[in-house]
mmCIF file of C-alpha atoms in Angstrom:
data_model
loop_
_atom_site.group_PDB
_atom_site.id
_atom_site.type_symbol
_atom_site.label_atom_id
_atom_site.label_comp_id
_atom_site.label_asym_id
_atom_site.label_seq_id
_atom_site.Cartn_x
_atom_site.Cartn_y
_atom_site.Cartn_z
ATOM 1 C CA UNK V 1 7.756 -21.454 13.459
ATOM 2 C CA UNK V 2 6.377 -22.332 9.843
ATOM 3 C CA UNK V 3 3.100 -20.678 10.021
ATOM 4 C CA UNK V 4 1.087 -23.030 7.997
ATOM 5 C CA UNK V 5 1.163 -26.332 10.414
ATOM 6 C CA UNK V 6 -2.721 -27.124 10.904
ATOM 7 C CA UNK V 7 -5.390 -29.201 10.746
ATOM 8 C CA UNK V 8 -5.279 -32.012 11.885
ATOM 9 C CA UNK V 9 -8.404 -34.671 12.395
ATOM 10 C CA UNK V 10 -11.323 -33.109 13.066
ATOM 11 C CA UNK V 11 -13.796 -35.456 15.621
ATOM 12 C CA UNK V 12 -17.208 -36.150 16.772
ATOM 13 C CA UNK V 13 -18.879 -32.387 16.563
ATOM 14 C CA UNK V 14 -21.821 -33.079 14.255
ATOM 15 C CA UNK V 15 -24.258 -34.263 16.608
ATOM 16 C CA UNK V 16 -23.744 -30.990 18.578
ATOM 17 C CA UNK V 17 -23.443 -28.908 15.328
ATOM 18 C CA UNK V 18 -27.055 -30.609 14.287
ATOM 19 C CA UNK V 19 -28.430 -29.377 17.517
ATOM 20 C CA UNK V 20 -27.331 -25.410 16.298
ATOM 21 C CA UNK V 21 -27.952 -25.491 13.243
ATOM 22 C CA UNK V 22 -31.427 -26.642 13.354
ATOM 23 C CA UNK V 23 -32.895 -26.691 9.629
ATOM 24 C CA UNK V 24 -30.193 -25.047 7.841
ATOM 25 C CA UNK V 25 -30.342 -25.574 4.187
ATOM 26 C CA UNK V 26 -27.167 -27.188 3.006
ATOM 27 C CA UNK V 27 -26.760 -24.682 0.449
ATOM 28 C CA UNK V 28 -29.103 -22.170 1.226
ATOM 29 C CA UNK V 29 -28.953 -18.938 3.291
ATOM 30 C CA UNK V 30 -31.202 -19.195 6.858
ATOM 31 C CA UNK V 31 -34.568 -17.101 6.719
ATOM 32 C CA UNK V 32 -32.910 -14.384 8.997
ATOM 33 C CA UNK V 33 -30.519 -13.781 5.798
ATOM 34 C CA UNK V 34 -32.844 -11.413 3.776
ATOM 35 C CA UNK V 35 -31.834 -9.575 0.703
ATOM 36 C CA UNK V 36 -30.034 -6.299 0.717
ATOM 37 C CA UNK V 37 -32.705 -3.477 -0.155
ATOM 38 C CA UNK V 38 -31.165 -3.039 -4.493
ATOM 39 C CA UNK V 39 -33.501 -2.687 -7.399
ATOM 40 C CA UNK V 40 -34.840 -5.689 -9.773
ATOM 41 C CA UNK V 41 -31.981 -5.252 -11.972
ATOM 42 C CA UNK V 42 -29.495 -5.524 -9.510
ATOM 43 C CA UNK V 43 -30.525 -8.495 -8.084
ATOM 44 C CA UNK V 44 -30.400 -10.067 -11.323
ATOM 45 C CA UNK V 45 -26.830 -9.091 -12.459
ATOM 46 C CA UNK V 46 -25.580 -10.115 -8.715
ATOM 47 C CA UNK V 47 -27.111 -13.326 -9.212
ATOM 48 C CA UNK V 48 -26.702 -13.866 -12.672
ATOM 49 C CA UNK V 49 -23.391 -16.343 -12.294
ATOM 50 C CA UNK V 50 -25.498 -18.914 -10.382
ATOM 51 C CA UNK V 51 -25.343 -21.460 -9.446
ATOM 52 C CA UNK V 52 -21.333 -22.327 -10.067
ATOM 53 C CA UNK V 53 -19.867 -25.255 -9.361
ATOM 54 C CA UNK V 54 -16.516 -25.742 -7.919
ATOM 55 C CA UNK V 55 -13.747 -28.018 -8.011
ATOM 56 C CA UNK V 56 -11.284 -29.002 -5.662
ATOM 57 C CA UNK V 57 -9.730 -31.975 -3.544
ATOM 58 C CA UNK V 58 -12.977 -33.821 -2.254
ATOM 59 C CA UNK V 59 -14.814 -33.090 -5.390
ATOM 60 C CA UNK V 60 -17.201 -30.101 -6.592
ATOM 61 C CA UNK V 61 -19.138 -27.912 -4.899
ATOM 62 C CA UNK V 62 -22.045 -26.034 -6.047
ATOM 63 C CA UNK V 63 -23.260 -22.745 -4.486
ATOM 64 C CA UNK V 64 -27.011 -21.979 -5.741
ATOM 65 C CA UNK V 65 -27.163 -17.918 -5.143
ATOM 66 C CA UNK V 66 -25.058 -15.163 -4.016
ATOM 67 C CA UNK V 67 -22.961 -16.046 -0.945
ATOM 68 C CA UNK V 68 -24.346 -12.934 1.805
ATOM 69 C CA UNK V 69 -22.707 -14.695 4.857
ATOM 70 C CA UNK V 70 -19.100 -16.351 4.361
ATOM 71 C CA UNK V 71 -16.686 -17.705 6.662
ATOM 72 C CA UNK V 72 -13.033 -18.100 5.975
ATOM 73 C CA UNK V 73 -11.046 -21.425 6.969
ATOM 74 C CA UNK V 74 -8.300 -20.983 4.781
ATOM 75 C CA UNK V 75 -5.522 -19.164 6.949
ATOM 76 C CA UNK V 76 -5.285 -16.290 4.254
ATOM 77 C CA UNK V 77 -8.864 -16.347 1.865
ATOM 78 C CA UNK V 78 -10.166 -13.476 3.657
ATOM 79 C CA UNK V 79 -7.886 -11.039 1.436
ATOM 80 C CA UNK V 80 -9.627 -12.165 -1.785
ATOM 81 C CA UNK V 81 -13.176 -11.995 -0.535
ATOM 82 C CA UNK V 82 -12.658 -8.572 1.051
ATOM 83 C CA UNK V 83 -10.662 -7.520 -2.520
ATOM 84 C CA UNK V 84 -13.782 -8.862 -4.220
ATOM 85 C CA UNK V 85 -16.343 -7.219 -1.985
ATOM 86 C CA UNK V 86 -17.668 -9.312 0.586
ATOM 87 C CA UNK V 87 -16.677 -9.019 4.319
ATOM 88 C CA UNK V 88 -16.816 -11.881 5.125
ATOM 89 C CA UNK V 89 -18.871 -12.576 8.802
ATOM 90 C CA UNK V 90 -16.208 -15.213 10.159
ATOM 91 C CA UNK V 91 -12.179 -15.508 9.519
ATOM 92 C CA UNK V 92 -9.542 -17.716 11.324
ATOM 93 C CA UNK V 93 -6.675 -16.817 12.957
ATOM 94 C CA UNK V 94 -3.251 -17.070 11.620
ATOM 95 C CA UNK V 95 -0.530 -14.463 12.388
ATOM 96 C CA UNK V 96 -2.774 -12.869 14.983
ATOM 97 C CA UNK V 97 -3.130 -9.210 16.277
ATOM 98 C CA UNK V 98 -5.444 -8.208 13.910
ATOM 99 C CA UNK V 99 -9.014 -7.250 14.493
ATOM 100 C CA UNK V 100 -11.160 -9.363 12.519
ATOM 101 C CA UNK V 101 -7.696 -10.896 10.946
ATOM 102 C CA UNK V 102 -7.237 -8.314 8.573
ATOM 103 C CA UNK V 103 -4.155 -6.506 7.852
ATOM 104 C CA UNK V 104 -3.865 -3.113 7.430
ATOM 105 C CA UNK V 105 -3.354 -3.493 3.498
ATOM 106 C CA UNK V 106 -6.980 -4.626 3.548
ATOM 107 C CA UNK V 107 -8.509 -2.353 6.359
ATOM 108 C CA UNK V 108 -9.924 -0.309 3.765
ATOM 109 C CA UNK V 109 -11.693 -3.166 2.252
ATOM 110 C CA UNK V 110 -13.766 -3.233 5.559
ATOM 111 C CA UNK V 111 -15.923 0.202 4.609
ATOM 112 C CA UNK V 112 -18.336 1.105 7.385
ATOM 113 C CA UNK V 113 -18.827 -2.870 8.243
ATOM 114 C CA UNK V 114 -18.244 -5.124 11.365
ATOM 115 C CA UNK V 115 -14.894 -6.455 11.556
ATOM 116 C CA UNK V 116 -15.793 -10.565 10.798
ATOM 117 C CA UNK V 117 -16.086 -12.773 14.390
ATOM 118 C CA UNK V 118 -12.541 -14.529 14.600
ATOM 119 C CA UNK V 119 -12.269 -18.801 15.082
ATOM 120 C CA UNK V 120 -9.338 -20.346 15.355
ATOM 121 C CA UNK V 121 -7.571 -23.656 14.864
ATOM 122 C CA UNK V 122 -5.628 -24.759 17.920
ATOM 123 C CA UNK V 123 -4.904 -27.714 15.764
ATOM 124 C CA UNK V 124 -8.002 -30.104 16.334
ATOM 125 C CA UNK V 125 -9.045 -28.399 13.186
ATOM 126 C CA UNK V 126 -11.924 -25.971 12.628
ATOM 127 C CA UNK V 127 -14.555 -24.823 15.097
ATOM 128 C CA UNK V 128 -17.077 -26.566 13.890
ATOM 129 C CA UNK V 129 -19.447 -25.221 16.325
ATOM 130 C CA UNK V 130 -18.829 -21.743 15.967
ATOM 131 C CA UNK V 131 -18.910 -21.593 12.984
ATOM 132 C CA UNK V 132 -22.542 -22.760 12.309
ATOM 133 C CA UNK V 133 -23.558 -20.363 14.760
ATOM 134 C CA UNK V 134 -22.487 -18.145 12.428
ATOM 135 C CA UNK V 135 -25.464 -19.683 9.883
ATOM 136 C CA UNK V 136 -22.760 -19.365 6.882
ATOM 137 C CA UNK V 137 -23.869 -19.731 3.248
ATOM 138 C CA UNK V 138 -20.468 -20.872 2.506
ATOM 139 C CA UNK V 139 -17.259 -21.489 3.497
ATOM 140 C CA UNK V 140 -13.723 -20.839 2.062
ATOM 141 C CA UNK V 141 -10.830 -23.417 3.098
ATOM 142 C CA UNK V 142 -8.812 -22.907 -0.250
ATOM 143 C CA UNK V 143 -5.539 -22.188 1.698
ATOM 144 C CA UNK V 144 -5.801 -24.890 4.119
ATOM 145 C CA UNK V 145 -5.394 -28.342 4.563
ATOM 146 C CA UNK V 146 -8.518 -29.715 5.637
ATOM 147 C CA UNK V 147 -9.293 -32.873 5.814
ATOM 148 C CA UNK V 148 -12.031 -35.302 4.477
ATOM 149 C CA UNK V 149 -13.520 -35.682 7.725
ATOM 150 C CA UNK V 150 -13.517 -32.089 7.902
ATOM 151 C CA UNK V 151 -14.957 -31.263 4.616
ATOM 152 C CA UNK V 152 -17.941 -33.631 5.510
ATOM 153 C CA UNK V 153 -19.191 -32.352 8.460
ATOM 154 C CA UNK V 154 -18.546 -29.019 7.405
ATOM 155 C CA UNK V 155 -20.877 -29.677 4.176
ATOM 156 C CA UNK V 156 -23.551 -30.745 6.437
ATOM 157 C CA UNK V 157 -24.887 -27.044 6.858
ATOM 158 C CA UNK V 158 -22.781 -25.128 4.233
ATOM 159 C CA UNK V 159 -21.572 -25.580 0.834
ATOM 160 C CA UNK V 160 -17.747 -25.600 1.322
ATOM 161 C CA UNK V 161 -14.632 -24.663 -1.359
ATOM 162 C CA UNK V 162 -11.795 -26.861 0.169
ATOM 163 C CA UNK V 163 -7.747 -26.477 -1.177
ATOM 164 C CA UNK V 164 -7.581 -27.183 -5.250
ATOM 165 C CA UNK V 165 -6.558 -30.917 -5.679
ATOM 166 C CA UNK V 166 -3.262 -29.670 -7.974
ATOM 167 C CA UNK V 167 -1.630 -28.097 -5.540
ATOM 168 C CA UNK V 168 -0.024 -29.542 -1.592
ATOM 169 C CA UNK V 169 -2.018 -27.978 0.926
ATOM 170 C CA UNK V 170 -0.940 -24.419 2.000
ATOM 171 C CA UNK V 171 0.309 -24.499 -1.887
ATOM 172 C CA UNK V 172 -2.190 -22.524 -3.573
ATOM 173 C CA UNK V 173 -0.770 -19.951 -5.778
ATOM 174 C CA UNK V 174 -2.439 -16.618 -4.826
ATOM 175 C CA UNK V 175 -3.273 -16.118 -8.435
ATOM 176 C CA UNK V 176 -5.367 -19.143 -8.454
ATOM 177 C CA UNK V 177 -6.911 -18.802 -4.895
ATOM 178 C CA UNK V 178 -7.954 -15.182 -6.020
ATOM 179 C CA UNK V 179 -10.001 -16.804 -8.937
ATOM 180 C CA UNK V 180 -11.523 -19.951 -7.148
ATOM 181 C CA UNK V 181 -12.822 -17.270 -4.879
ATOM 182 C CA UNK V 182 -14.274 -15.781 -7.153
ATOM 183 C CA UNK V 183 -15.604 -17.960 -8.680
ATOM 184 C CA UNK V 184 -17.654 -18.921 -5.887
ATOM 185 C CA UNK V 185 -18.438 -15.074 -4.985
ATOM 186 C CA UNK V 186 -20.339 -15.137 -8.963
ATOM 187 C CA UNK V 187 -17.379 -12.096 -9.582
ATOM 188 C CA UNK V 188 -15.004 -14.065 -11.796
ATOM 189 C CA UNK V 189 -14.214 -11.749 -13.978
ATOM 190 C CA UNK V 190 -13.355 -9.449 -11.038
ATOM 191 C CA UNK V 191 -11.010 -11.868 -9.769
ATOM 192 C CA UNK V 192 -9.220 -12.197 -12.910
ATOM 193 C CA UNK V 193 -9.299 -7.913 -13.262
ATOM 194 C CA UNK V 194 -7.648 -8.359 -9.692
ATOM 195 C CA UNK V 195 -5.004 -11.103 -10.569
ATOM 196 C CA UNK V 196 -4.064 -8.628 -13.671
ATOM 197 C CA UNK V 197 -3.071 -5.591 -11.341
ATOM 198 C CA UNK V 198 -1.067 -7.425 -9.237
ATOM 199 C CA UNK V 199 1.098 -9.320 -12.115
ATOM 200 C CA UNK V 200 1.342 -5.672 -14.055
ATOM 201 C CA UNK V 201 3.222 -4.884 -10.513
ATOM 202 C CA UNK V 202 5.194 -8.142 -10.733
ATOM 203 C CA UNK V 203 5.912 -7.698 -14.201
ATOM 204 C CA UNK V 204 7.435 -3.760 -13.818
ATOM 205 C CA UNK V 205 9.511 -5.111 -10.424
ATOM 206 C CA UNK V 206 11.055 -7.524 -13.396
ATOM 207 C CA UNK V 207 11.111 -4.870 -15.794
ATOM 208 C CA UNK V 208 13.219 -2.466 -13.450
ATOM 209 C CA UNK V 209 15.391 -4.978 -12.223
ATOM 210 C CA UNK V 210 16.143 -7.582 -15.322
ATOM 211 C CA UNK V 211 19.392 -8.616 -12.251
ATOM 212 C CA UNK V 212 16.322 -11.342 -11.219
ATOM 213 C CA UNK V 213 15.892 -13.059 -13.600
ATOM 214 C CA UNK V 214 19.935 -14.056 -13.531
ATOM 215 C CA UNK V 215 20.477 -15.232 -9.577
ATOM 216 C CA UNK V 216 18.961 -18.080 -7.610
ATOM 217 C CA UNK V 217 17.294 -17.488 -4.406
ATOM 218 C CA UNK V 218 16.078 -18.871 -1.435
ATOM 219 C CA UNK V 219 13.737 -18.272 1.429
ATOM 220 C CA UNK V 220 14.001 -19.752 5.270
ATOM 221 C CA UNK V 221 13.028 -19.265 8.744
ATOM 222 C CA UNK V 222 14.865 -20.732 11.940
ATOM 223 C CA UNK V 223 12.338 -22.999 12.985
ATOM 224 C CA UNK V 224 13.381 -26.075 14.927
ATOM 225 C CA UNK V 225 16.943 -25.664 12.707
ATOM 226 C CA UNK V 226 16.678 -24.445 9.186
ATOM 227 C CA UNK V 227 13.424 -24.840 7.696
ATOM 228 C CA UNK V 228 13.010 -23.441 4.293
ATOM 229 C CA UNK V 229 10.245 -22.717 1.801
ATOM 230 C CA UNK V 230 9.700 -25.210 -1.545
ATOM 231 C CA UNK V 231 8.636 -24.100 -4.437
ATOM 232 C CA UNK V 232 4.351 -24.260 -3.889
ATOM 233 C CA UNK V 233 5.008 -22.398 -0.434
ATOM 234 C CA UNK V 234 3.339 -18.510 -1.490
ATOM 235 C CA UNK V 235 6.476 -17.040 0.008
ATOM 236 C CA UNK V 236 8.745 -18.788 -2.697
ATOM 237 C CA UNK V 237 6.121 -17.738 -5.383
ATOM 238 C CA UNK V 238 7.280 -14.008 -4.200
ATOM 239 C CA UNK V 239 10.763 -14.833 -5.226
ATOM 240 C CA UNK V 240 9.737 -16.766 -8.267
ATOM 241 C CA UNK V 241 7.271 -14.414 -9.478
ATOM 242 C CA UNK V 242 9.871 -11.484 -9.054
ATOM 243 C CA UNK V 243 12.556 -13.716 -11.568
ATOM 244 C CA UNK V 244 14.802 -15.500 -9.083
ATOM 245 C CA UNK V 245 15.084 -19.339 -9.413
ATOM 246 C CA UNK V 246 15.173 -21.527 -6.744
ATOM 247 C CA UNK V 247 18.088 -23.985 -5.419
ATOM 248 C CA UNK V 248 18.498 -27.009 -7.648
ATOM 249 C CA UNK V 249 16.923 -29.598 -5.813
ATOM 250 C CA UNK V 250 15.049 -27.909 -3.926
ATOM 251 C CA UNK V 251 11.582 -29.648 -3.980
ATOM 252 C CA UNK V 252 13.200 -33.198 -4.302
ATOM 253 C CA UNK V 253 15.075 -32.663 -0.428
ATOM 254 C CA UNK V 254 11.828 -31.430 0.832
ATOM 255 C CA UNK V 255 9.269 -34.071 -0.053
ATOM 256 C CA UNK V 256 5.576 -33.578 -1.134
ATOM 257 C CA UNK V 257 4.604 -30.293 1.279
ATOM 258 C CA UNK V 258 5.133 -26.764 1.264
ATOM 259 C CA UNK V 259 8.883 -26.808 3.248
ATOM 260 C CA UNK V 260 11.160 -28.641 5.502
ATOM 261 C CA UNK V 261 13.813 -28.293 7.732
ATOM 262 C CA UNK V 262 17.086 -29.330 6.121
ATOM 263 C CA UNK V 263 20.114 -30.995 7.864
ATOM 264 C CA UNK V 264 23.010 -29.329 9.028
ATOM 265 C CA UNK V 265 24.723 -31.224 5.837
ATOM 266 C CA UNK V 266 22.648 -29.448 3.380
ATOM 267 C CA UNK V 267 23.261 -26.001 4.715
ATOM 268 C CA UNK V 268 25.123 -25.687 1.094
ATOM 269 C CA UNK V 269 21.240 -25.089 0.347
ATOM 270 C CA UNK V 270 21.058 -21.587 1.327
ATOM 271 C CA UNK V 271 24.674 -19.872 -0.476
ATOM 272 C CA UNK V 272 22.427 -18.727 -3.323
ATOM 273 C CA UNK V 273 22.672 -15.366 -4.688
ATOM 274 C CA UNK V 274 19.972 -14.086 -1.812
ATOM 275 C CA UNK V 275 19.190 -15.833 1.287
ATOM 276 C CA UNK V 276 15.553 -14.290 2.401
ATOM 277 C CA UNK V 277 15.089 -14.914 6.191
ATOM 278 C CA UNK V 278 12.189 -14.421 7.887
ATOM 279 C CA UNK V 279 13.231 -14.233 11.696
ATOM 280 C CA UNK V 280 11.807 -13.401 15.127
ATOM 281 C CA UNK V 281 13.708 -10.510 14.798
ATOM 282 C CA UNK V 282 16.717 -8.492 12.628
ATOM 283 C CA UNK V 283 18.907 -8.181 15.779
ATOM 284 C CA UNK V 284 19.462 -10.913 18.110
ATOM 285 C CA UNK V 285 18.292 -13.015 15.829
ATOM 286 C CA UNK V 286 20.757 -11.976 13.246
ATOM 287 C CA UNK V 287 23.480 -12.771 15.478
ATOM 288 C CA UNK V 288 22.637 -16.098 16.611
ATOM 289 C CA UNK V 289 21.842 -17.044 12.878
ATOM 290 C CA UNK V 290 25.302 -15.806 11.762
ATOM 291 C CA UNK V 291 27.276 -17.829 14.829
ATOM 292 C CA UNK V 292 26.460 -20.968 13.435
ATOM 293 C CA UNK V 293 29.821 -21.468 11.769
ATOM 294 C CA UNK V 294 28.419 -23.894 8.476
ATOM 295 C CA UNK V 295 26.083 -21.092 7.906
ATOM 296 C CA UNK V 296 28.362 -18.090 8.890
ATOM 297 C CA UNK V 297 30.964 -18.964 6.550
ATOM 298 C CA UNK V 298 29.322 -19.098 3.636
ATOM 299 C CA UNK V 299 29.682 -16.932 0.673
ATOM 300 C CA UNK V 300 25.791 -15.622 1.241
ATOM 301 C CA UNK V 301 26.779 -14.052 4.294
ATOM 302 C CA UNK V 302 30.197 -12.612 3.919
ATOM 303 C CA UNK V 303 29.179 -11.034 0.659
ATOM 304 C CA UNK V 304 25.995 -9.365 2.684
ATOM 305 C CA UNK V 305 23.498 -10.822 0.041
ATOM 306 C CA UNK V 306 21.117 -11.828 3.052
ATOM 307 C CA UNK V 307 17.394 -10.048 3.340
ATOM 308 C CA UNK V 308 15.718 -10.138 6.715
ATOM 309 C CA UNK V 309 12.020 -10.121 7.339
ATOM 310 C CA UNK V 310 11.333 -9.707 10.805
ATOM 311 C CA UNK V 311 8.495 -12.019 11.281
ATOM 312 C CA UNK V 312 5.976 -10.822 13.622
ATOM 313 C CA UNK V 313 5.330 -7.324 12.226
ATOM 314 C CA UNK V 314 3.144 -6.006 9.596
ATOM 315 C CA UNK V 315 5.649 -6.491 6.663
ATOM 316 C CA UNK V 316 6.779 -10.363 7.920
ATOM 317 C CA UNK V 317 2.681 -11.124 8.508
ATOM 318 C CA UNK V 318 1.949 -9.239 4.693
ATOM 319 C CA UNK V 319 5.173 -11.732 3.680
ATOM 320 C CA UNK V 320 3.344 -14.883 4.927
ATOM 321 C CA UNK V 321 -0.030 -14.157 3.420
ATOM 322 C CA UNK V 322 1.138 -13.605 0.057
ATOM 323 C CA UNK V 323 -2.484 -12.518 -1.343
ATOM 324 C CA UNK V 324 -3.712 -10.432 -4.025
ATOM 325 C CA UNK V 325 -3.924 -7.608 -1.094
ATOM 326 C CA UNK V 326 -0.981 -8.085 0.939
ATOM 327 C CA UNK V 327 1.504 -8.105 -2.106
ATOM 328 C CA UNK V 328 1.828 -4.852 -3.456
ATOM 329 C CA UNK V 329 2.206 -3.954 0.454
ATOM 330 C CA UNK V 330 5.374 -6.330 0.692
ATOM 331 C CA UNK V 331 6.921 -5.208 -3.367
ATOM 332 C CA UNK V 332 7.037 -2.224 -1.950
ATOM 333 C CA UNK V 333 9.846 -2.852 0.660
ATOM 334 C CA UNK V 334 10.877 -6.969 -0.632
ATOM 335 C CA UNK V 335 12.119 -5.258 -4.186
ATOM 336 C CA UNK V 336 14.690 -2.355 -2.797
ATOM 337 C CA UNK V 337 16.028 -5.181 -0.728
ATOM 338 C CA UNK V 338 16.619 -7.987 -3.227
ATOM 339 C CA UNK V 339 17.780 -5.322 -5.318
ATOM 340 C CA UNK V 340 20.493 -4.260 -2.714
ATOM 341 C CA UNK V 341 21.381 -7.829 -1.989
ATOM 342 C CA UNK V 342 22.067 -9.066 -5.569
ATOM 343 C CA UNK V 343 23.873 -5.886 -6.573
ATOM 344 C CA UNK V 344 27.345 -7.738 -6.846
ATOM 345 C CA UNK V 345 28.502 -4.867 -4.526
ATOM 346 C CA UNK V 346 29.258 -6.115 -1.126
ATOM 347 C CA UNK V 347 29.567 -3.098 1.030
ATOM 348 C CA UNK V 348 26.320 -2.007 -0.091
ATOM 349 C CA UNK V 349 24.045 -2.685 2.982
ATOM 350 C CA UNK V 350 20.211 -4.135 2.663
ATOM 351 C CA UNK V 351 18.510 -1.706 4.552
ATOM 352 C CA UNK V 352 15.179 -2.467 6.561
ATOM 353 C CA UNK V 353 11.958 -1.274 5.506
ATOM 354 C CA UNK V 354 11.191 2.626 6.873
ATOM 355 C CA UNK V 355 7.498 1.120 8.243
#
C-alpha cells in the first residue's frame, strides 16, 4: 500500500496526558534533563541559536534552548536529526523492522547510544500518552499530516514543528525538511552543509547521465489498482531531482495530495520513457503486473524500460524515506537502473541491485 496514509483525528487523551506529565514546562526540558558535562564555551556556542522560532501549518513555534530529548512524529524526520546529531529518544514507525526505526544508512549515526523507544500510529494518530512519558523537549511532525487537534494537545507539554504550510502533507521536500530541522536543532547551517552534499550527488548523477534530463518518468505501486506518486510525493522528487519530468497532467488527475490511484482509462499514464514500480516483490509480482493486458501492451513494457523496487527491503524502505540519509543509499542502485532503462536499447536488461 501507499505508505504515507495516517493520521487521522486524534481524541480525548489530554486529561490522561495532564495526569503524566505533571508540571512539564511547555517549552522547557523536565528537571531530570540536566546538562551534558561540556565546558562554559561550549554551552554557549550550542545554545547560541536560541531561541528560534518556527513556521509551519498551525503557526510558529518557538523552542527556548537546545532540544536534549526529541521525539519524531513525522514518518521519516528521524534521518535529519540523527544526520544533525541528536538521537532522538522517541521515533514512529513506518516501514517497520528496524530497531529504533533506523535504517541501516543511518545506523552509524546512532554512536554508542540507545536505539530511540518506538510509537506508532495505528491511525487514531499519535500516542499521545507515550509520548509524554517520554518528557520530550520537542517534537518533530514535519513529514506528517497531523492535525489541528493534534498539534494542540501535543503543544500542551512540548513545543511541536508540525508539516510546512507550502507543501500537502507527506509533501515535504527532503531538502526543506532537512533545514526546518535544523533549524529547530540551533544547527542551521549544518543542515544546509548537509542539503549541499546530497545535491553535489544529485547534480554528478545528472552530470554522468545528461539522457535525464530528455525522458519523462513515472513512479507507481499496485495498491488497490494503480496508484502512482504526484509530483510533492519524495519518491517523485527522486526522479525529478535526477532530470526526468513527470507525465503531463500528472498533478491535475491526482488532486491536492501526494498520489492517487488512477483508472483503468488512464493507464496511458504510465508509457513514459521509465515506469519505476515499487512492488511487493520483482517476481510474482512482476508477472501479475505485466498480465493486465492495458498495461502489458504498452510500449513501457515491451521496450523493457520498467525499474522495479521491491518494496519491503532495505533499498524499497531507503526509496520511501527519501531523506538526506537514505538517498545516497538508493543513487547508488536507482541511477544504474534508470540508466539501463532509458538507454533506447531494448534488449539491454535493468538489473536488480547486488544488496
Amino acid at each position: 500500500m501507499p505508505r504515507a496514509q495516517r493520521a487521522t483525528r486524534l481524541t480525548g487523551l489530554l486529561a490522561s496526558v495532564l495526569l503524566i506529565i505533571g508540571a512539564a514546562a511547555a517549552c522547557g526540558s523536565s528537571d531530570d534533563d540536566t546538562e551534558p558535562s561540556a565546558s562554559t564555551a561550549g554551552k554557549s556556542s550550542a545554545n547560541s541559536a536560541f531561541p528560534v522560532s518556527v513556521a509551519h501549518k498551525y503557526g510558529s513555534t518557538t523552542i527556548k534552548s537546545a532540544p536534549k530529548r526529541v521525539v519524531t512524529i513525522g514518518l521519516t524526520d528521524q534521518d535529519a536529526v540523527l544526520a544533525l546529531g541528536t538521537v532522538p529518544v522517541g521515533t514512529t514507525e513506518w516501514l517497520g523492522g528496524y530497531k529504533g526505526a533506523v535504517g541501516p544508512w543511518a545506523q552509524d549515526k546512532l554512536g554508542g547510544a540507545a536505539a530511540p523507544t518506538v510509537l506508532k500510529d495505528t491511525g487514531t494518530g499519535p500516542q499521545v500518552e507515550k509520548i509524554a512519558v517520554l518528557k520530550p523537549d520537542l517534537i518533530l511532525a514535519v513529514y506528517s499530516a497531523l492535525t489541528k487537534e493534534q498539534y494542540d494537545s501535543l503543544s500542551k507539554f512540548a513545543p511541536v514543528v508540525a508539516q510546512p504550510k507550502e507543501y500537502n502533507d507527506y509533501g515535504v521536500p527532503w531538502q526543506q525538511q532537512t533545514e526546518i530541522i535544523g533549524k529547530a536543532l540551533g544547527k542551521a547551517d549544518e543542515a544546509t552543509k548537509l542539503v549541499d552534499g546530497v545535491e553535489a550527488d544529485f547534480a554528478t548523477a545528472k552530470q554522468e547521465h545528461p539522457e535525464f534530463a530528455k525522458a519523462t518518468a513515472v513512479m507507481a505501486t499496485p495498491y488497490e489498482g494503480t496508484f502512482v506518486y504526484g509530483s510533492q510525493d519524495p519518491r517523485s522528487r527522486l526522479l525529478t531531482d535526477l532530470g526526468f519530468s513527470l507525465p503531463d497532467g500528472l498533478d491535475k488527475l491526482i488532486g491536492d495530495t501526494f498520489g492517487a490511484n488512477i483508472s483503468k482509462e488512464r493507464t496511458d499514464l504510465l508509457d513514459q520513457d521509465v515506469a519505476v514500480w515499487i512492488l511487493p516483490d520483482t517476481t510474482t509480482a512482476v508477472t501479475k503486473l505485466h498480465q493486465d493486458k492495458l498495461y502489458g501492451d504498452l510500449d513501457v513494457v515491451k521496450q523493457g524500460r520498467e525499474v522495479f523496487i521491491p518494496e519491503t527491503d532495505d533499498y524499497g524502505n531507503a526509496v520511501s524515506l527519501s531523506t538526506v540519509l537514505s538517498i545516497p543509499y538508493v543513487l547508488e542502485r536507482l541511477v544504474p537502473q534508470l540508466s539501463a532503462a532509458v538507454d533506447g536499447k531494448p534488449a539491454t536488461k535493468v538489473e536488480q541491485p547486488a544488496s
